[in-house]
mmCIF file of C-alpha atoms in Angstrom:
data_model
loop_
_atom_site.group_PDB
_atom_site.id
_atom_site.type_symbol
_atom_site.label_atom_id
_atom_site.label_comp_id
_atom_site.label_asym_id
_atom_site.label_seq_id
_atom_site.Cartn_x
_atom_site.Cartn_y
_atom_site.Cartn_z
ATOM 1 C CA MET C 28 -23.672 56.444 181.518
ATOM 2 C CA ASP C 29 -25.358 59.471 180.013
ATOM 3 C CA THR C 30 -24.637 63.098 180.909
ATOM 4 C CA ILE C 31 -25.993 66.531 180.132
ATOM 5 C CA GLU C 32 -24.247 69.144 178.040
ATOM 6 C CA ASN C 33 -23.329 72.406 179.732
ATOM 7 C CA PRO C 34 -26.579 74.424 179.445
ATOM 8 C CA HIS C 35 -24.553 77.573 178.675
ATOM 9 C CA ALA C 36 -23.282 75.907 175.498
ATOM 10 C CA TRP C 37 -26.802 76.210 174.082
ATOM 11 C CA GLU C 38 -26.642 79.979 174.421
ATOM 12 C CA THR C 39 -23.887 80.140 171.797
ATOM 13 C CA ARG C 40 -25.586 77.834 169.296
ATOM 14 C CA ASP C 41 -28.228 78.424 166.691
ATOM 15 C CA TRP C 42 -31.580 76.766 167.335
ATOM 16 C CA PRO C 43 -31.165 73.231 165.891
ATOM 17 C CA ASP C 44 -34.169 73.182 163.557
ATOM 18 C CA ALA C 45 -37.127 75.393 162.659
ATOM 19 C CA GLY C 46 -39.458 72.455 163.285
ATOM 20 C CA LEU C 47 -38.326 72.027 166.892
ATOM 21 C CA LEU C 48 -40.703 73.791 169.283
ATOM 22 C CA SER C 49 -39.101 72.916 172.614
ATOM 23 C CA TYR C 50 -36.430 70.708 174.118
ATOM 24 C CA SER C 51 -36.077 69.552 177.724
ATOM 25 C CA VAL C 52 -33.586 67.348 179.540
ATOM 26 C CA LEU C 53 -34.364 65.701 182.874
ATOM 27 C CA VAL C 54 -31.917 63.865 185.157
ATOM 28 C CA GLY C 55 -33.016 60.515 186.575
ATOM 29 C CA SER C 56 -33.126 60.044 190.332
ATOM 30 C CA ASP C 57 -30.660 57.170 189.855
ATOM 31 C CA GLY C 58 -28.059 59.756 188.815
ATOM 32 C CA ASP C 59 -27.171 57.709 185.739
ATOM 33 C CA THR C 60 -29.888 58.362 183.145
ATOM 34 C CA LEU C 61 -31.455 61.247 181.259
ATOM 35 C CA LEU C 62 -34.867 61.757 179.728
ATOM 36 C CA HIS C 63 -34.870 63.924 176.596
ATOM 37 C CA TYR C 64 -38.314 65.348 175.776
ATOM 38 C CA SER C 65 -38.719 67.346 172.585
ATOM 39 C CA GLN C 66 -41.786 68.792 170.867
ATOM 40 C CA TRP C 67 -41.975 69.246 167.090
ATOM 41 C CA THR C 68 -44.312 70.911 164.615
ATOM 42 C CA GLY C 69 -44.932 67.470 163.116
ATOM 43 C CA GLU C 70 -43.396 64.110 162.258
ATOM 44 C CA GLU C 71 -42.199 65.378 158.885
ATOM 45 C CA ALA C 72 -40.085 68.065 160.572
ATOM 46 C CA TYR C 73 -38.539 65.515 162.899
ATOM 47 C CA GLU C 74 -37.866 63.065 160.067
ATOM 48 C CA ASP C 75 -36.054 65.804 158.138
ATOM 49 C CA PHE C 76 -33.893 66.629 161.166
ATOM 50 C CA PHE C 77 -33.243 62.937 161.789
ATOM 51 C CA ARG C 78 -31.990 62.456 158.235
ATOM 52 C CA THR C 79 -29.820 65.547 158.012
ATOM 53 C CA HIS C 80 -28.496 66.472 161.469
ATOM 54 C CA ARG C 81 -29.050 63.795 164.115
ATOM 55 C CA ASP C 82 -25.959 61.694 163.298
ATOM 56 C CA ASP C 83 -23.662 64.725 163.544
ATOM 57 C CA ARG C 84 -25.111 65.776 166.910
ATOM 58 C CA ASN C 85 -24.933 62.222 168.263
ATOM 59 C CA ALA C 86 -21.303 61.931 167.155
ATOM 60 C CA GLU C 87 -20.495 65.087 169.136
ATOM 61 C CA ILE C 88 -22.166 63.641 172.238
ATOM 62 C CA ASP C 89 -20.446 60.270 171.787
ATOM 63 C CA ALA C 90 -17.063 62.011 171.675
ATOM 64 C CA ALA C 91 -17.832 63.925 174.863
ATOM 65 C CA VAL C 92 -19.346 60.919 176.703
ATOM 66 C CA PRO C 93 -17.532 57.675 175.807
ATOM 67 C CA GLY C 94 -19.637 54.588 176.455
ATOM 68 C CA ILE C 95 -22.971 56.390 176.345
ATOM 69 C CA GLU C 96 -25.954 54.040 175.991
ATOM 70 C CA ARG C 97 -29.159 55.081 174.235
ATOM 71 C CA VAL C 98 -31.938 52.966 175.664
ATOM 72 C CA GLY C 99 -34.746 53.898 173.290
ATOM 73 C CA LEU C 100 -36.585 56.489 171.251
ATOM 74 C CA ARG C 101 -40.358 56.840 171.411
ATOM 75 C CA ARG C 102 -42.456 58.999 169.142
ATOM 76 C CA LEU C 103 -45.484 60.411 170.902
ATOM 77 C CA ALA C 104 -48.680 61.943 169.621
ATOM 78 C CA PRO C 105 -49.735 65.231 171.259
ATOM 79 C CA PRO C 106 -51.291 64.637 174.705
ATOM 80 C CA PHE C 107 -54.840 63.309 174.517
ATOM 81 C CA ARG C 108 -55.294 64.431 178.126
ATOM 82 C CA THR C 109 -53.756 67.342 180.029
ATOM 83 C CA THR C 110 -54.744 67.818 183.662
ATOM 84 C CA VAL C 111 -53.659 70.835 185.710
ATOM 85 C CA TYR C 112 -54.006 70.089 189.422
ATOM 86 C CA GLY C 113 -52.234 72.931 191.146
ATOM 87 C CA ASP C 114 -51.999 70.998 194.444
ATOM 88 C CA GLY C 115 -48.318 71.871 194.640
ATOM 89 C CA VAL C 116 -48.790 75.534 193.787
ATOM 90 C CA ALA C 117 -48.764 78.284 196.389
ATOM 91 C CA ASP C 118 -52.086 80.045 197.049
ATOM 92 C CA GLY C 119 -52.751 82.717 194.466
ATOM 93 C CA ALA C 120 -50.096 81.438 192.040
ATOM 94 C CA ASP C 121 -50.758 80.372 188.466
ATOM 95 C CA ALA C 122 -50.410 76.588 188.114
ATOM 96 C CA ALA C 123 -49.415 77.026 184.468
ATOM 97 C CA GLU C 124 -46.317 78.937 185.601
ATOM 98 C CA ALA C 125 -45.318 76.566 188.391
ATOM 99 C CA VAL C 126 -41.845 75.034 188.095
ATOM 100 C CA PRO C 127 -41.821 71.327 188.978
ATOM 101 C CA GLY C 128 -39.123 69.938 191.217
ATOM 102 C CA CYS C 129 -39.820 66.384 190.072
ATOM 103 C CA VAL C 130 -41.308 64.622 187.060
ATOM 104 C CA ALA C 131 -42.659 61.066 187.372
ATOM 105 C CA ALA C 132 -42.935 59.194 184.077
ATOM 106 C CA VAL C 133 -44.093 55.734 183.091
ATOM 107 C CA LEU C 134 -44.488 53.923 179.752
ATOM 108 C CA VAL C 135 -47.195 51.245 179.752
ATOM 109 C CA GLU C 136 -48.506 48.944 177.048
ATOM 110 C CA VAL C 137 -52.128 49.697 176.147
ATOM 111 C CA GLY C 138 -54.368 46.713 176.782
ATOM 112 C CA PRO C 139 -57.956 45.938 175.791
ATOM 113 C CA GLU C 140 -59.261 48.534 178.268
ATOM 114 C CA GLY C 141 -57.988 51.296 175.976
ATOM 115 C CA PRO C 142 -55.857 54.388 176.661
ATOM 116 C CA GLU C 143 -58.499 56.530 178.417
ATOM 117 C CA ALA C 144 -59.274 53.821 180.972
ATOM 118 C CA LEU C 145 -55.576 53.140 181.457
ATOM 119 C CA ALA C 146 -54.882 56.830 182.070
ATOM 120 C CA ASP C 147 -57.774 56.906 184.563
ATOM 121 C CA ALA C 148 -56.330 53.925 186.424
ATOM 122 C CA LEU C 149 -52.832 55.387 186.499
ATOM 123 C CA GLU C 150 -54.084 58.696 187.865
ATOM 124 C CA ALA C 151 -56.152 56.929 190.516
ATOM 125 C CA GLY C 152 -53.107 55.013 191.737
ATOM 126 C CA GLY C 153 -49.535 55.878 192.549
ATOM 127 C CA ALA C 154 -47.714 54.090 189.739
ATOM 128 C CA GLY C 155 -48.562 56.521 186.987
ATOM 129 C CA GLY C 156 -47.281 59.536 188.818
ATOM 130 C CA ALA C 157 -50.437 61.631 189.150
ATOM 131 C CA GLY C 158 -51.481 60.295 192.516
ATOM 132 C CA VAL C 159 -55.007 59.914 193.819
ATOM 133 C CA ALA C 160 -57.425 61.681 191.503
ATOM 134 C CA GLY C 161 -59.328 64.436 193.216
ATOM 135 C CA GLY C 162 -57.127 64.415 196.309
ATOM 136 C CA GLN C 163 -55.264 67.380 197.682
ATOM 137 C CA GLY C 164 -51.683 67.813 198.679
ATOM 138 C CA GLY C 165 -49.107 65.074 198.263
ATOM 139 C CA GLY C 166 -47.741 64.236 201.652
ATOM 140 C CA ALA C 167 -44.666 66.002 202.894
ATOM 141 C CA GLY C 168 -43.226 68.465 200.441
ATOM 142 C CA GLY C 169 -46.306 69.510 198.466
ATOM 143 C CA GLY C 170 -48.314 67.959 195.656
ATOM 144 C CA ARG C 171 -49.118 67.578 192.010
ATOM 145 C CA ILE C 172 -48.874 70.338 189.460
ATOM 146 C CA ALA C 173 -49.980 68.750 186.174
ATOM 147 C CA ALA C 174 -50.103 65.478 184.234
ATOM 148 C CA TYR C 175 -49.968 64.656 180.522
ATOM 149 C CA ALA C 176 -51.089 61.428 178.837
ATOM 150 C CA HIS C 177 -49.580 60.658 175.423
ATOM 151 C CA LEU C 178 -50.068 57.717 173.101
ATOM 152 C CA THR C 179 -47.102 56.540 171.081
ATOM 153 C CA THR C 180 -47.694 57.233 167.400
ATOM 154 C CA ASP C 181 -48.195 53.512 166.755
ATOM 155 C CA GLY C 182 -50.927 53.438 169.412
ATOM 156 C CA THR C 183 -49.384 50.576 171.384
ATOM 157 C CA HIS C 184 -48.170 52.367 174.526
ATOM 158 C CA LEU C 185 -49.249 55.119 176.894
ATOM 159 C CA PHE C 186 -46.627 57.556 178.183
ATOM 160 C CA HIS C 187 -47.759 59.271 181.375
ATOM 161 C CA TYR C 188 -45.742 62.341 182.409
ATOM 162 C CA ALA C 189 -46.619 64.027 185.714
ATOM 163 C CA GLU C 190 -45.122 67.159 187.255
ATOM 164 C CA TRP C 191 -44.712 67.383 191.028
ATOM 165 C CA GLU C 192 -43.506 70.058 193.385
ATOM 166 C CA SER C 193 -40.893 67.693 194.834
ATOM 167 C CA GLU C 194 -39.658 64.106 194.702
ATOM 168 C CA THR C 195 -40.732 63.667 198.331
ATOM 169 C CA ALA C 196 -44.291 64.558 197.363
ATOM 170 C CA HIS C 197 -44.433 61.856 194.719
ATOM 171 C CA VAL C 198 -42.809 59.223 196.963
ATOM 172 C CA CYS C 199 -45.372 59.937 199.690
ATOM 173 C CA ARG C 200 -48.346 59.846 197.332
ATOM 174 C CA GLN C 201 -47.154 56.646 195.676
ATOM 175 C CA ALA C 202 -46.834 55.013 199.097
ATOM 176 C CA GLU C 203 -50.340 56.163 200.050
ATOM 177 C CA ALA C 204 -51.947 54.971 196.825
ATOM 178 C CA GLY C 205 -50.097 51.672 196.514
ATOM 179 C CA PRO C 206 -49.086 49.964 193.264
ATOM 180 C CA HIS C 207 -51.281 49.833 190.189
ATOM 181 C CA PRO C 208 -52.264 46.220 189.404
ATOM 182 C CA GLY C 209 -49.927 44.787 186.794
ATOM 183 C CA ILE C 210 -47.432 47.674 186.932
ATOM 184 C CA ALA C 211 -44.357 47.153 189.064
ATOM 185 C CA ASP C 212 -43.300 50.073 191.263
ATOM 186 C CA ASP C 213 -39.974 50.281 189.446
ATOM 187 C CA ARG C 214 -41.688 51.040 186.128
ATOM 188 C CA THR C 215 -42.252 54.627 187.226
ATOM 189 C CA ARG C 216 -39.114 56.744 186.954
ATOM 190 C CA ARG C 217 -38.525 60.031 188.746
ATOM 191 C CA TYR C 218 -36.539 62.859 187.168
ATOM 192 C CA ALA C 219 -35.352 66.339 188.124
ATOM 193 C CA PRO C 220 -35.755 69.010 185.414
ATOM 194 C CA ALA C 221 -32.325 70.215 184.278
ATOM 195 C CA LEU C 222 -32.717 72.116 181.008
ATOM 196 C CA SER C 223 -35.771 73.523 179.225
ATOM 197 C CA LEU C 224 -35.572 75.565 176.034
ATOM 198 C CA SER C 225 -38.119 76.777 173.524
ATOM 199 C CA ALA C 226 -37.927 78.221 170.030
ATOM 200 C CA GLY C 227 -37.449 81.965 170.030
ATOM 201 C CA ALA C 228 -36.696 82.156 173.755
#
């Protein structure tokens, strides 16, 4: 089982690395997993941190959370597509400043159709998290805020990360849209944002 550090502990620490732009932690809807999402100035900055500091930080977490399991690390290129919907944003509000209540994420192998077509298909169905492209709302509880499509740096997988106003909104939209062919419903994971920090903040 994974757990999150006390967010207030970050307030007493120096920023981990000059190359780290932002760091977010999201809690899985299963109550047992976390998604860590960090943005860096470049791969070289991350590699330097990995070599010099990551083992020490992991050792600290291991001591605090015995039995922790790390299920994988994916390196992502910057998003090749960013879509701001604003369906789940109150009238007159700025979608860029909306705070999501739920994030739906899925990692899918890129097939012969290519990443753009795969992102299109995910956003037209419920499995990828963005819901029905061009639609409004999201069932009970509001709708989509934004979606981001990343390729892994090796180009083999697409990571689709979609922000929703609420978990209920995503559940309703996924039920309306139905499953994406070839992608099981349980491939999409829902998370609640728990901690979001940025350099200099």
